[in-house]
C-alpha cells in the first residue's frame, strides 16, 4: 500500500500550528487541529501526531523530560532546523502557505495589520509586510503560550493583551520570534515593561524601578503598582522567559 508522505509545505504548516498551540491542546479534538487537517486533506489524528513529533525534538520539552512521539523525527527535524537557522524566513513562509491553503493571499488575510502598506513599493513593501506578519505570528505564539492571560492581571481579553519582547525587536534579530523572548502583558504593564519602569527578575518576580517609585504618593501608583513588588508571574506551561533575556532587560532597559 502506498504511503501518503507529508510534503515540506504540510510539515511547515504543522510546525506553524505547533508553535501556536499550548502543549496540552495537541489532540485531535482541538478546533485548530481540525481546521488544519481539513485544509490539508488529512485527518485530525495525523496532524496531532505530527505536532507531538515536533514536541519530541523541542529542546524545551526535552529538558522537562517530555518525549512526545519519536516516530516522525527524521521528517520534522529539518523543518525545526530551518526555523532555528532563519526564524524570520520560515515563519513568513509558513504564513504564506497557510493563507494559500485557506484560499487567500497574505494581503487579504492580514488586511487589518497591513493597513497603510498599499502605497509602498518594491523591497520596502516586501520588508514591511514580512515584518508585520511575523510580528503578528509572534503575538499569537506568546499569547497562546500564556493561555491568553496577562501574567500580572490575569486579564483574558485578547484585544487587551500585548506580546511584549524582553529584548526589543530592534536589538536582536535572531531572537525576534523566539517565544522565550516574549511575555504576555495587558497594555499598561506592557508599556511599563517596555519603557523600563518595571522588570522581571530571574526568579520571575516583578521589580519596580526607582523612577516609578518616585510617584508612590500618586493615586495611580497606589492603585496599579504598589502591590506589584515581588509578585510572581503567571508562568506558562511551555516556554518560560529566558533568564539571560531577563538579565538583559534588567541591565539595559530597567530604570534602576
JSON list of C-alpha atoms in Angstrom, two decimals:
[
{"chain": "A", "resi": 1, "resn": "UNK", "atom": "CA", "xyz": [0.00, 0.00, 0.00]},
{"chain": "A", "resi": 2, "resn": "UNK", "atom": "CA", "xyz": [1.40, 3.42, -0.98]},
{"chain": "A", "resi": 3, "resn": "UNK", "atom": "CA", "xyz": [2.16, 5.78, 1.86]},
{"chain": "A", "resi": 4, "resn": "UNK", "atom": "CA", "xyz": [0.80, 9.30, 1.61]},
{"chain": "A", "resi": 5, "resn": "UNK", "atom": "CA", "xyz": [4.04, 11.05, 2.52]},
{"chain": "A", "resi": 6, "resn": "UNK", "atom": "CA", "xyz": [3.93, 14.53, 4.02]},
{"chain": "A", "resi": 7, "resn": "UNK", "atom": "CA", "xyz": [5.19, 17.32, 1.81]},
{"chain": "A", "resi": 8, "resn": "UNK", "atom": "CA", "xyz": [7.53, 20.05, 3.02]},
{"chain": "A", "resi": 9, "resn": "UNK", "atom": "CA", "xyz": [4.65, 22.56, 2.90]},
{"chain": "A", "resi": 10, "resn": "UNK", "atom": "CA", "xyz": [2.49, 20.32, 5.08]},
{"chain": "A", "resi": 11, "resn": "UNK", "atom": "CA", "xyz": [5.28, 19.90, 7.61]},
{"chain": "A", "resi": 12, "resn": "UNK", "atom": "CA", "xyz": [5.78, 23.67, 7.72]},
{"chain": "A", "resi": 13, "resn": "UNK", "atom": "CA", "xyz": [2.05, 24.16, 8.36]},
{"chain": "A", "resi": 14, "resn": "UNK", "atom": "CA", "xyz": [2.16, 21.62, 11.18]},
{"chain": "A", "resi": 15, "resn": "UNK", "atom": "CA", "xyz": [5.14, 23.41, 12.70]},
{"chain": "A", "resi": 16, "resn": "UNK", "atom": "CA", "xyz": [3.34, 26.74, 12.43]},
{"chain": "A", "resi": 17, "resn": "UNK", "atom": "CA", "xyz": [0.46, 25.33, 14.43]},
{"chain": "A", "resi": 18, "resn": "UNK", "atom": "CA", "xyz": [2.80, 23.56, 16.87]},
{"chain": "A", "resi": 19, "resn": "UNK", "atom": "CA", "xyz": [4.23, 26.91, 17.94]},
{"chain": "A", "resi": 20, "resn": "UNK", "atom": "CA", "xyz": [0.78, 28.49, 18.29]},
{"chain": "A", "resi": 21, "resn": "UNK", "atom": "CA", "xyz": [-0.79, 25.78, 20.47]},
{"chain": "A", "resi": 22, "resn": "UNK", "atom": "CA", "xyz": [-0.28, 25.09, 24.17]},
{"chain": "A", "resi": 23, "resn": "UNK", "atom": "CA", "xyz": [1.18, 21.61, 24.69]},
{"chain": "A", "resi": 24, "resn": "UNK", "atom": "CA", "xyz": [-1.99, 20.35, 26.38]},
{"chain": "A", "resi": 25, "resn": "UNK", "atom": "CA", "xyz": [-4.10, 21.05, 23.28]},
{"chain": "A", "resi": 26, "resn": "UNK", "atom": "CA", "xyz": [-2.21, 18.81, 20.87]},
{"chain": "A", "resi": 27, "resn": "UNK", "atom": "CA", "xyz": [-5.00, 16.31, 20.39]},
{"chain": "A", "resi": 28, "resn": "UNK", "atom": "CA", "xyz": [-7.38, 15.58, 17.55]},
{"chain": "A", "resi": 29, "resn": "UNK", "atom": "CA", "xyz": [-10.37, 17.32, 19.17]},
{"chain": "A", "resi": 30, "resn": "UNK", "atom": "CA", "xyz": [-8.70, 20.75, 19.19]},
{"chain": "A", "resi": 31, "resn": "UNK", "atom": "CA", "xyz": [-10.53, 23.08, 16.73]},
{"chain": "A", "resi": 32, "resn": "UNK", "atom": "CA", "xyz": [-7.28, 24.48, 15.29]},
{"chain": "A", "resi": 33, "resn": "UNK", "atom": "CA", "xyz": [-6.04, 20.96, 14.54]},
{"chain": "A", "resi": 34, "resn": "UNK", "atom": "CA", "xyz": [-9.36, 20.03, 12.91]},
{"chain": "A", "resi": 35, "resn": "UNK", "atom": "CA", "xyz": [-9.19, 23.18, 10.76]},
{"chain": "A", "resi": 36, "resn": "UNK", "atom": "CA", "xyz": [-5.64, 22.47, 9.61]},
{"chain": "A", "resi": 37, "resn": "UNK", "atom": "CA", "xyz": [-6.50, 18.85, 8.89]},
{"chain": "A", "resi": 38, "resn": "UNK", "atom": "CA", "xyz": [-9.45, 19.94, 6.75]},
{"chain": "A", "resi": 39, "resn": "UNK", "atom": "CA", "xyz": [-7.50, 22.37, 4.59]},
{"chain": "A", "resi": 40, "resn": "UNK", "atom": "CA", "xyz": [-4.65, 19.86, 4.18]},
{"chain": "A", "resi": 41, "resn": "UNK", "atom": "CA", "xyz": [-6.89, 16.91, 3.39]},
{"chain": "A", "resi": 42, "resn": "UNK", "atom": "CA", "xyz": [-5.58, 14.87, 6.30]},
{"chain": "A", "resi": 43, "resn": "UNK", "atom": "CA", "xyz": [-7.15, 13.52, 9.46]},
{"chain": "A", "resi": 44, "resn": "UNK", "atom": "CA", "xyz": [-7.02, 15.38, 12.79]},
{"chain": "A", "resi": 45, "resn": "UNK", "atom": "CA", "xyz": [-5.26, 12.35, 14.27]},
{"chain": "A", "resi": 46, "resn": "UNK", "atom": "CA", "xyz": [-2.50, 12.59, 11.65]},
{"chain": "A", "resi": 47, "resn": "UNK", "atom": "CA", "xyz": [-1.99, 16.30, 12.33]},
{"chain": "A", "resi": 48, "resn": "UNK", "atom": "CA", "xyz": [-1.97, 15.76, 16.10]},
{"chain": "A", "resi": 49, "resn": "UNK", "atom": "CA", "xyz": [0.70, 13.07, 15.72]},
{"chain": "A", "resi": 50, "resn": "UNK", "atom": "CA", "xyz": [2.87, 15.45, 13.68]},
{"chain": "A", "resi": 51, "resn": "UNK", "atom": "CA", "xyz": [2.63, 18.04, 16.45]},
{"chain": "A", "resi": 52, "resn": "UNK", "atom": "CA", "xyz": [3.84, 15.51, 19.01]},
{"chain": "A", "resi": 53, "resn": "UNK", "atom": "CA", "xyz": [6.70, 14.68, 16.64]},
{"chain": "A", "resi": 54, "resn": "UNK", "atom": "CA", "xyz": [7.78, 18.33, 16.90]},
{"chain": "A", "resi": 55, "resn": "UNK", "atom": "CA", "xyz": [7.42, 18.14, 20.67]},
{"chain": "A", "resi": 56, "resn": "UNK", "atom": "CA", "xyz": [9.84, 15.22, 20.65]},
{"chain": "A", "resi": 57, "resn": "UNK", "atom": "CA", "xyz": [12.64, 17.35, 19.17]},
{"chain": "A", "resi": 58, "resn": "UNK", "atom": "CA", "xyz": [11.78, 20.58, 21.01]},
{"chain": "A", "resi": 59, "resn": "UNK", "atom": "CA", "xyz": [14.70, 21.28, 23.41]},
{"chain": "A", "resi": 60, "resn": "UNK", "atom": "CA", "xyz": [12.30, 22.86, 25.88]},
{"chain": "A", "resi": 61, "resn": "UNK", "atom": "CA", "xyz": [10.33, 19.64, 26.26]},
{"chain": "A", "resi": 62, "resn": "UNK", "atom": "CA", "xyz": [13.48, 17.53, 26.23]},
{"chain": "A", "resi": 63, "resn": "UNK", "atom": "CA", "xyz": [14.71, 19.46, 29.27]},
{"chain": "A", "resi": 64, "resn": "UNK", "atom": "CA", "xyz": [11.41, 18.72, 31.00]},
{"chain": "A", "resi": 65, "resn": "UNK", "atom": "CA", "xyz": [11.61, 15.02, 30.19]},
{"chain": "A", "resi": 66, "resn": "UNK", "atom": "CA", "xyz": [8.59, 15.19, 27.87]},
{"chain": "A", "resi": 67, "resn": "UNK", "atom": "CA", "xyz": [9.30, 12.84, 25.00]},
{"chain": "A", "resi": 68, "resn": "UNK", "atom": "CA", "xyz": [6.47, 13.38, 22.54]},
{"chain": "A", "resi": 69, "resn": "UNK", "atom": "CA", "xyz": [6.38, 10.84, 19.71]},
{"chain": "A", "resi": 70, "resn": "UNK", "atom": "CA", "xyz": [9.70, 9.97, 18.10]},
{"chain": "A", "resi": 71, "resn": "UNK", "atom": "CA", "xyz": [8.43, 8.12, 15.00]},
{"chain": "A", "resi": 72, "resn": "UNK", "atom": "CA", "xyz": [8.47, 11.11, 12.64]},
{"chain": "A", "resi": 73, "resn": "UNK", "atom": "CA", "xyz": [11.72, 12.66, 13.85]},
{"chain": "A", "resi": 74, "resn": "UNK", "atom": "CA", "xyz": [13.52, 12.35, 10.50]},
{"chain": "A", "resi": 75, "resn": "UNK", "atom": "CA", "xyz": [10.71, 14.22, 8.75]},
{"chain": "A", "resi": 76, "resn": "UNK", "atom": "CA", "xyz": [10.19, 17.06, 11.21]},
{"chain": "A", "resi": 77, "resn": "UNK", "atom": "CA", "xyz": [13.78, 17.73, 12.30]},
{"chain": "A", "resi": 78, "resn": "UNK", "atom": "CA", "xyz": [14.80, 19.51, 9.05]},
{"chain": "A", "resi": 79, "resn": "UNK", "atom": "CA", "xyz": [11.89, 21.93, 9.48]},
{"chain": "A", "resi": 80, "resn": "UNK", "atom": "CA", "xyz": [12.88, 22.62, 13.09]},
{"chain": "A", "resi": 81, "resn": "UNK", "atom": "CA", "xyz": [16.45, 23.30, 11.98]},
{"chain": "A", "resi": 82, "resn": "UNK", "atom": "CA", "xyz": [15.27, 25.68, 9.27]},
{"chain": "A", "resi": 83, "resn": "UNK", "atom": "CA", "xyz": [13.42, 27.64, 11.93]},
{"chain": "A", "resi": 84, "resn": "UNK", "atom": "CA", "xyz": [16.42, 27.78, 14.25]},
{"chain": "A", "resi": 85, "resn": "UNK", "atom": "CA", "xyz": [18.69, 28.97, 11.43]},
{"chain": "A", "resi": 86, "resn": "UNK", "atom": "CA", "xyz": [16.32, 31.60, 9.99]},
{"chain": "A", "resi": 87, "resn": "UNK", "atom": "CA", "xyz": [13.18, 32.21, 12.02]},
{"chain": "A", "resi": 88, "resn": "UNK", "atom": "CA", "xyz": [12.03, 35.24, 10.01]},
{"chain": "A", "resi": 89, "resn": "UNK", "atom": "CA", "xyz": [12.12, 33.38, 6.72]},
{"chain": "A", "resi": 90, "resn": "UNK", "atom": "CA", "xyz": [10.36, 30.20, 7.83]},
{"chain": "A", "resi": 91, "resn": "UNK", "atom": "CA", "xyz": [7.65, 31.96, 9.83]},
{"chain": "A", "resi": 92, "resn": "UNK", "atom": "CA", "xyz": [6.72, 34.19, 6.89]},
{"chain": "A", "resi": 93, "resn": "UNK", "atom": "CA", "xyz": [6.81, 31.24, 4.50]},
{"chain": "A", "resi": 94, "resn": "UNK", "atom": "CA", "xyz": [4.52, 29.27, 6.82]},
{"chain": "A", "resi": 95, "resn": "UNK", "atom": "CA", "xyz": [2.01, 32.12, 6.99]},
{"chain": "A", "resi": 96, "resn": "UNK", "atom": "CA", "xyz": [2.01, 32.45, 3.18]},
{"chain": "A", "resi": 97, "resn": "UNK", "atom": "CA", "xyz": [1.39, 28.72, 2.73]},
{"chain": "A", "resi": 98, "resn": "UNK", "atom": "CA", "xyz": [-1.40, 28.82, 5.32]},
{"chain": "A", "resi": 99, "resn": "UNK", "atom": "CA", "xyz": [-3.10, 31.76, 3.59]},
{"chain": "A", "resi": 100, "resn": "UNK", "atom": "CA", "xyz": [-2.92, 29.96, 0.24]},
{"chain": "A", "resi": 101, "resn": "UNK", "atom": "CA", "xyz": [-4.44, 26.81, 1.74]},
{"chain": "A", "resi": 102, "resn": "UNK", "atom": "CA", "xyz": [-7.27, 28.99, 3.05]},
{"chain": "A", "resi": 103, "resn": "UNK", "atom": "CA", "xyz": [-7.73, 30.42, -0.48]},
{"chain": "A", "resi": 104, "resn": "UNK", "atom": "CA", "xyz": [-6.41, 33.84, 0.47]},
{"chain": "A", "resi": 105, "resn": "UNK", "atom": "CA", "xyz": [-3.36, 35.96, -0.13]},
{"chain": "A", "resi": 106, "resn": "UNK", "atom": "CA", "xyz": [-1.20, 37.39, 2.64]},
{"chain": "A", "resi": 107, "resn": "UNK", "atom": "CA", "xyz": [-2.60, 40.82, 1.81]},
{"chain": "A", "resi": 108, "resn": "UNK", "atom": "CA", "xyz": [-6.24, 39.77, 2.13]},
{"chain": "A", "resi": 109, "resn": "UNK", "atom": "CA", "xyz": [-5.78, 37.58, 5.20]},
{"chain": "A", "resi": 110, "resn": "UNK", "atom": "CA", "xyz": [-3.84, 40.23, 7.09]},
{"chain": "A", "resi": 111, "resn": "UNK", "atom": "CA", "xyz": [-5.52, 43.32, 5.65]},
{"chain": "A", "resi": 112, "resn": "UNK", "atom": "CA", "xyz": [-6.08, 44.81, 9.12]},
{"chain": "A", "resi": 113, "resn": "UNK", "atom": "CA", "xyz": [-2.45, 44.64, 10.24]},
{"chain": "A", "resi": 114, "resn": "UNK", "atom": "CA", "xyz": [-1.18, 45.61, 6.77]},
{"chain": "A", "resi": 115, "resn": "UNK", "atom": "CA", "xyz": [-3.20, 48.82, 6.68]},
{"chain": "A", "resi": 116, "resn": "UNK", "atom": "CA", "xyz": [-1.06, 51.66, 5.30]},
{"chain": "A", "resi": 117, "resn": "UNK", "atom": "CA", "xyz": [1.26, 49.46, 3.22]},
{"chain": "A", "resi": 118, "resn": "UNK", "atom": "CA", "xyz": [-0.73, 49.70, -0.02]},
{"chain": "A", "resi": 119, "resn": "UNK", "atom": "CA", "xyz": [1.34, 52.54, -1.45]},
{"chain": "A", "resi": 120, "resn": "UNK", "atom": "CA", "xyz": [4.71, 51.04, -0.57]},
{"chain": "A", "resi": 121, "resn": "UNK", "atom": "CA", "xyz": [6.71, 49.65, -3.47]},
{"chain": "A", "resi": 122, "resn": "UNK", "atom": "CA", "xyz": [9.35, 47.03, -4.13]},
{"chain": "A", "resi": 123, "resn": "UNK", "atom": "CA", "xyz": [11.68, 45.95, -1.35]},
{"chain": "A", "resi": 124, "resn": "UNK", "atom": "CA", "xyz": [10.20, 48.45, 1.10]},
{"chain": "A", "resi": 125, "resn": "UNK", "atom": "CA", "xyz": [6.77, 46.84, 0.79]},
{"chain": "A", "resi": 126, "resn": "UNK", "atom": "CA", "xyz": [8.12, 43.28, 0.96]},
{"chain": "A", "resi": 127, "resn": "UNK", "atom": "CA", "xyz": [10.10, 44.11, 4.10]},
{"chain": "A", "resi": 128, "resn": "UNK", "atom": "CA", "xyz": [7.20, 45.88, 5.83]},
{"chain": "A", "resi": 129, "resn": "UNK", "atom": "CA", "xyz": [4.67, 43.14, 5.01]},
{"chain": "A", "resi": 130, "resn": "UNK", "atom": "CA", "xyz": [7.05, 40.46, 6.26]},
{"chain": "A", "resi": 131, "resn": "UNK", "atom": "CA", "xyz": [7.76, 42.38, 9.46]},
{"chain": "A", "resi": 132, "resn": "UNK", "atom": "CA", "xyz": [4.09, 42.92, 10.30]},
{"chain": "A", "resi": 133, "resn": "UNK", "atom": "CA", "xyz": [3.05, 39.34, 9.51]},
{"chain": "A", "resi": 134, "resn": "UNK", "atom": "CA", "xyz": [5.91, 37.96, 11.60]},
{"chain": "A", "resi": 135, "resn": "UNK", "atom": "CA", "xyz": [5.09, 40.30, 14.48]},
{"chain": "A", "resi": 136, "resn": "UNK", "atom": "CA", "xyz": [1.50, 39.07, 14.36]},
{"chain": "A", "resi": 137, "resn": "UNK", "atom": "CA", "xyz": [2.74, 35.46, 14.44]},
{"chain": "A", "resi": 138, "resn": "UNK", "atom": "CA", "xyz": [4.89, 36.26, 17.49]},
{"chain": "A", "resi": 139, "resn": "UNK", "atom": "CA", "xyz": [1.86, 37.79, 19.20]},
{"chain": "A", "resi": 140, "resn": "UNK", "atom": "CA", "xyz": [-0.22, 34.66, 18.57]},
{"chain": "A", "resi": 141, "resn": "UNK", "atom": "CA", "xyz": [2.51, 32.37, 19.86]},
{"chain": "A", "resi": 142, "resn": "UNK", "atom": "CA", "xyz": [3.18, 34.38, 23.02]},
{"chain": "A", "resi": 143, "resn": "UNK", "atom": "CA", "xyz": [-0.47, 34.89, 23.95]},
{"chain": "A", "resi": 144, "resn": "UNK", "atom": "CA", "xyz": [-1.18, 31.19, 23.39]},
{"chain": "A", "resi": 145, "resn": "UNK", "atom": "CA", "xyz": [1.90, 30.32, 25.46]},
{"chain": "A", "resi": 146, "resn": "UNK", "atom": "CA", "xyz": [0.39, 32.18, 28.41]},
{"chain": "A", "resi": 147, "resn": "UNK", "atom": "CA", "xyz": [-3.06, 30.65, 27.84]},
{"chain": "A", "resi": 148, "resn": "UNK", "atom": "CA", "xyz": [-4.42, 34.03, 26.76]},
{"chain": "A", "resi": 149, "resn": "UNK", "atom": "CA", "xyz": [-3.85, 35.77, 30.11]},
{"chain": "A", "resi": 150, "resn": "UNK", "atom": "CA", "xyz": [-1.81, 38.73, 31.29]},
{"chain": "A", "resi": 151, "resn": "UNK", "atom": "CA", "xyz": [0.94, 37.47, 33.61]},
{"chain": "A", "resi": 152, "resn": "UNK", "atom": "CA", "xyz": [0.11, 40.16, 36.19]},
{"chain": "A", "resi": 153, "resn": "UNK", "atom": "CA", "xyz": [-3.60, 40.98, 36.00]},
{"chain": "A", "resi": 154, "resn": "UNK", "atom": "CA", "xyz": [-4.90, 37.64, 34.59]},
{"chain": "A", "resi": 155, "resn": "UNK", "atom": "CA", "xyz": [-6.94, 39.68, 32.09]},
{"chain": "A", "resi": 156, "resn": "UNK", "atom": "CA", "xyz": [-8.02, 37.22, 29.38]},
{"chain": "A", "resi": 157, "resn": "UNK", "atom": "CA", "xyz": [-9.48, 39.53, 26.71]},
{"chain": "A", "resi": 158, "resn": "UNK", "atom": "CA", "xyz": [-7.23, 39.15, 23.64]},
{"chain": "A", "resi": 159, "resn": "UNK", "atom": "CA", "xyz": [-7.83, 42.71, 22.45]},
{"chain": "A", "resi": 160, "resn": "UNK", "atom": "CA", "xyz": [-6.34, 43.99, 25.72]},
{"chain": "A", "resi": 161, "resn": "UNK", "atom": "CA", "xyz": [-3.23, 41.81, 25.60]},
{"chain": "A", "resi": 162, "resn": "UNK", "atom": "CA", "xyz": [0.22, 42.56, 24.20]},
{"chain": "A", "resi": 163, "resn": "UNK", "atom": "CA", "xyz": [3.08, 40.19, 23.38]},
{"chain": "A", "resi": 164, "resn": "UNK", "atom": "CA", "xyz": [5.99, 42.10, 24.87]},
{"chain": "A", "resi": 165, "resn": "UNK", "atom": "CA", "xyz": [9.54, 41.48, 23.73]},
{"chain": "A", "resi": 166, "resn": "UNK", "atom": "CA", "xyz": [12.04, 41.11, 26.57]},
{"chain": "A", "resi": 167, "resn": "UNK", "atom": "CA", "xyz": [14.92, 42.01, 24.27]},
{"chain": "A", "resi": 168, "resn": "UNK", "atom": "CA", "xyz": [13.39, 44.60, 21.93]},
{"chain": "A", "resi": 169, "resn": "UNK", "atom": "CA", "xyz": [12.64, 43.74, 18.29]},
{"chain": "A", "resi": 170, "resn": "UNK", "atom": "CA", "xyz": [15.27, 46.21, 17.08]},
{"chain": "A", "resi": 171, "resn": "UNK", "atom": "CA", "xyz": [18.07, 44.93, 19.34]},
{"chain": "A", "resi": 172, "resn": "UNK", "atom": "CA", "xyz": [18.40, 41.26, 18.40]},
{"chain": "A", "resi": 173, "resn": "UNK", "atom": "CA", "xyz": [17.23, 39.93, 15.03]},
{"chain": "A", "resi": 174, "resn": "UNK", "atom": "CA", "xyz": [17.96, 36.31, 15.91]},
{"chain": "A", "resi": 175, "resn": "UNK", "atom": "CA", "xyz": [15.58, 36.31, 18.91]},
{"chain": "A", "resi": 176, "resn": "UNK", "atom": "CA", "xyz": [12.74, 38.40, 17.49]},
{"chain": "A", "resi": 177, "resn": "UNK", "atom": "CA", "xyz": [10.47, 35.38, 17.03]},
{"chain": "A", "resi": 178, "resn": "UNK", "atom": "CA", "xyz": [11.71, 33.27, 19.91]},
{"chain": "A", "resi": 179, "resn": "UNK", "atom": "CA", "xyz": [8.75, 32.56, 22.22]},
{"chain": "A", "resi": 180, "resn": "UNK", "atom": "CA", "xyz": [11.17, 32.59, 25.17]},
{"chain": "A", "resi": 181, "resn": "UNK", "atom": "CA", "xyz": [11.70, 36.28, 24.36]},
{"chain": "A", "resi": 182, "resn": "UNK", "atom": "CA", "xyz": [8.04, 37.12, 24.92]},
{"chain": "A", "resi": 183, "resn": "UNK", "atom": "CA", "xyz": [5.79, 37.85, 27.89]},
{"chain": "A", "resi": 184, "resn": "UNK", "atom": "CA", "xyz": [2.03, 38.40, 27.74]},
{"chain": "A", "resi": 185, "resn": "UNK", "atom": "CA", "xyz": [1.01, 41.65, 29.46]},
{"chain": "A", "resi": 186, "resn": "UNK", "atom": "CA", "xyz": [-2.08, 43.80, 29.45]},
{"chain": "A", "resi": 187, "resn": "UNK", "atom": "CA", "xyz": [-1.48, 47.18, 27.84]},
{"chain": "A", "resi": 188, "resn": "UNK", "atom": "CA", "xyz": [-0.47, 49.23, 30.91]},
{"chain": "A", "resi": 189, "resn": "UNK", "atom": "CA", "xyz": [2.10, 46.75, 32.13]},
{"chain": "A", "resi": 190, "resn": "UNK", "atom": "CA", "xyz": [3.40, 46.14, 28.61]},
{"chain": "A", "resi": 191, "resn": "UNK", "atom": "CA", "xyz": [4.23, 49.84, 28.33]},
{"chain": "A", "resi": 192, "resn": "UNK", "atom": "CA", "xyz": [5.72, 49.95, 31.83]},
{"chain": "A", "resi": 193, "resn": "UNK", "atom": "CA", "xyz": [7.91, 46.96, 30.98]},
{"chain": "A", "resi": 194, "resn": "UNK", "atom": "CA", "xyz": [8.84, 48.28, 27.55]},
{"chain": "A", "resi": 195, "resn": "UNK", "atom": "CA", "xyz": [9.98, 51.61, 28.99]},
{"chain": "A", "resi": 196, "resn": "UNK", "atom": "CA", "xyz": [11.81, 50.04, 31.94]},
{"chain": "A", "resi": 197, "resn": "UNK", "atom": "CA", "xyz": [9.55, 51.15, 34.78]},
{"chain": "A", "resi": 198, "resn": "UNK", "atom": "CA", "xyz": [9.16, 47.53, 35.81]},
{"chain": "A", "resi": 199, "resn": "UNK", "atom": "CA", "xyz": [11.22, 44.45, 35.08]},
{"chain": "A", "resi": 200, "resn": "UNK", "atom": "CA", "xyz": [11.10, 40.72, 35.80]},
{"chain": "A", "resi": 201, "resn": "UNK", "atom": "CA", "xyz": [13.83, 39.06, 37.86]},
{"chain": "A", "resi": 202, "resn": "UNK", "atom": "CA", "xyz": [15.39, 35.66, 37.20]},
{"chain": "A", "resi": 203, "resn": "UNK", "atom": "CA", "xyz": [13.04, 34.34, 39.90]},
{"chain": "A", "resi": 204, "resn": "UNK", "atom": "CA", "xyz": [10.12, 35.54, 37.74]},
{"chain": "A", "resi": 205, "resn": "UNK", "atom": "CA", "xyz": [9.15, 38.26, 40.20]},
{"chain": "A", "resi": 206, "resn": "UNK", "atom": "CA", "xyz": [8.17, 41.84, 39.41]},
{"chain": "A", "resi": 207, "resn": "UNK", "atom": "CA", "xyz": [10.66, 44.56, 40.31]},
{"chain": "A", "resi": 208, "resn": "UNK", "atom": "CA", "xyz": [9.63, 48.23, 40.38]},
{"chain": "A", "resi": 209, "resn": "UNK", "atom": "CA", "xyz": [12.11, 50.88, 39.27]},
{"chain": "A", "resi": 210, "resn": "UNK", "atom": "CA", "xyz": [13.29, 53.78, 41.39]},
{"chain": "A", "resi": 211, "resn": "UNK", "atom": "CA", "xyz": [11.95, 56.07, 38.64]},
{"chain": "A", "resi": 212, "resn": "UNK", "atom": "CA", "xyz": [8.43, 54.71, 39.19]},
{"chain": "A", "resi": 213, "resn": "UNK", "atom": "CA", "xyz": [8.74, 54.71, 42.97]},
{"chain": "A", "resi": 214, "resn": "UNK", "atom": "CA", "xyz": [9.13, 58.48, 42.85]},
{"chain": "A", "resi": 215, "resn": "UNK", "atom": "CA", "xyz": [5.41, 58.52, 42.10]},
{"chain": "A", "resi": 216, "resn": "UNK", "atom": "CA", "xyz": [4.49, 56.41, 45.13]},
{"chain": "A", "resi": 217, "resn": "UNK", "atom": "CA", "xyz": [2.23, 59.11, 46.60]},
{"chain": "A", "resi": 218, "resn": "UNK", "atom": "CA", "xyz": [0.13, 59.33, 43.46]},
{"chain": "A", "resi": 219, "resn": "UNK", "atom": "CA", "xyz": [-3.22, 57.58, 43.41]},
{"chain": "A", "resi": 220, "resn": "UNK", "atom": "CA", "xyz": [-2.39, 55.70, 40.21]},
{"chain": "A", "resi": 221, "resn": "UNK", "atom": "CA", "xyz": [0.78, 54.28, 41.78]},
{"chain": "A", "resi": 222, "resn": "UNK", "atom": "CA", "xyz": [-1.18, 53.01, 44.78]},
{"chain": "A", "resi": 223, "resn": "UNK", "atom": "CA", "xyz": [-3.84, 51.53, 42.53]},
{"chain": "A", "resi": 224, "resn": "UNK", "atom": "CA", "xyz": [-1.75, 49.94, 39.79]},
{"chain": "A", "resi": 225, "resn": "UNK", "atom": "CA", "xyz": [1.83, 49.48, 41.02]},
{"chain": "A", "resi": 226, "resn": "UNK", "atom": "CA", "xyz": [2.25, 49.49, 44.81]},
{"chain": "A", "resi": 227, "resn": "UNK", "atom": "CA", "xyz": [1.21, 45.85, 45.20]},
{"chain": "A", "resi": 228, "resn": "UNK", "atom": "CA", "xyz": [3.43, 44.52, 42.39]},
{"chain": "A", "resi": 229, "resn": "UNK", "atom": "CA", "xyz": [6.85, 44.38, 44.01]},
{"chain": "A", "resi": 230, "resn": "UNK", "atom": "CA", "xyz": [7.81, 40.72, 44.47]},
{"chain": "A", "resi": 231, "resn": "UNK", "atom": "CA", "xyz": [4.69, 39.45, 42.71]},
{"chain": "A", "resi": 232, "resn": "UNK", "atom": "CA", "xyz": [5.26, 36.11, 41.00]},
{"chain": "A", "resi": 233, "resn": "UNK", "atom": "CA", "xyz": [4.42, 35.93, 37.33]},
{"chain": "A", "resi": 234, "resn": "UNK", "atom": "CA", "xyz": [1.81, 33.60, 35.93]},
{"chain": "A", "resi": 235, "resn": "UNK", "atom": "CA", "xyz": [4.18, 31.23, 34.15]},
{"chain": "A", "resi": 236, "resn": "UNK", "atom": "CA", "xyz": [3.29, 29.29, 31.01]},
{"chain": "A", "resi": 237, "resn": "UNK", "atom": "CA", "xyz": [3.37, 25.53, 30.68]},
{"chain": "A", "resi": 238, "resn": "UNK", "atom": "CA", "xyz": [5.60, 25.71, 27.63]},
{"chain": "A", "resi": 239, "resn": "UNK", "atom": "CA", "xyz": [8.19, 28.45, 27.05]},
{"chain": "A", "resi": 240, "resn": "UNK", "atom": "CA", "xyz": [9.33, 30.35, 30.14]},
{"chain": "A", "resi": 241, "resn": "UNK", "atom": "CA", "xyz": [11.04, 33.72, 29.69]},
{"chain": "A", "resi": 242, "resn": "UNK", "atom": "CA", "xyz": [14.73, 33.00, 29.20]},
{"chain": "A", "resi": 243, "resn": "UNK", "atom": "CA", "xyz": [16.79, 34.17, 32.14]},
{"chain": "A", "resi": 244, "resn": "UNK", "atom": "CA", "xyz": [19.59, 35.69, 30.08]},
{"chain": "A", "resi": 245, "resn": "UNK", "atom": "CA", "xyz": [16.97, 37.74, 28.23]},
{"chain": "A", "resi": 246, "resn": "UNK", "atom": "CA", "xyz": [15.56, 38.94, 31.56]},
{"chain": "A", "resi": 247, "resn": "UNK", "atom": "CA", "xyz": [19.07, 39.87, 32.66]},
{"chain": "A", "resi": 248, "resn": "UNK", "atom": "CA", "xyz": [19.48, 41.94, 29.50]},
{"chain": "A", "resi": 249, "resn": "UNK", "atom": "CA", "xyz": [16.26, 43.80, 30.30]},
{"chain": "A", "resi": 250, "resn": "UNK", "atom": "CA", "xyz": [17.42, 44.42, 33.87]},
{"chain": "A", "resi": 251, "resn": "UNK", "atom": "CA", "xyz": [20.82, 45.68, 32.75]},
{"chain": "A", "resi": 252, "resn": "UNK", "atom": "CA", "xyz": [19.90, 47.65, 29.62]},
{"chain": "A", "resi": 253, "resn": "UNK", "atom": "CA", "xyz": [16.28, 48.82, 29.88]},
{"chain": "A", "resi": 254, "resn": "UNK", "atom": "CA", "xyz": [15.22, 48.88, 33.55]},
{"chain": "A", "resi": 255, "resn": "UNK", "atom": "CA", "xyz": [15.31, 52.34, 35.14]},
{"chain": "A", "resi": 256, "resn": "UNK", "atom": "CA", "xyz": [17.20, 51.24, 38.26]}
]
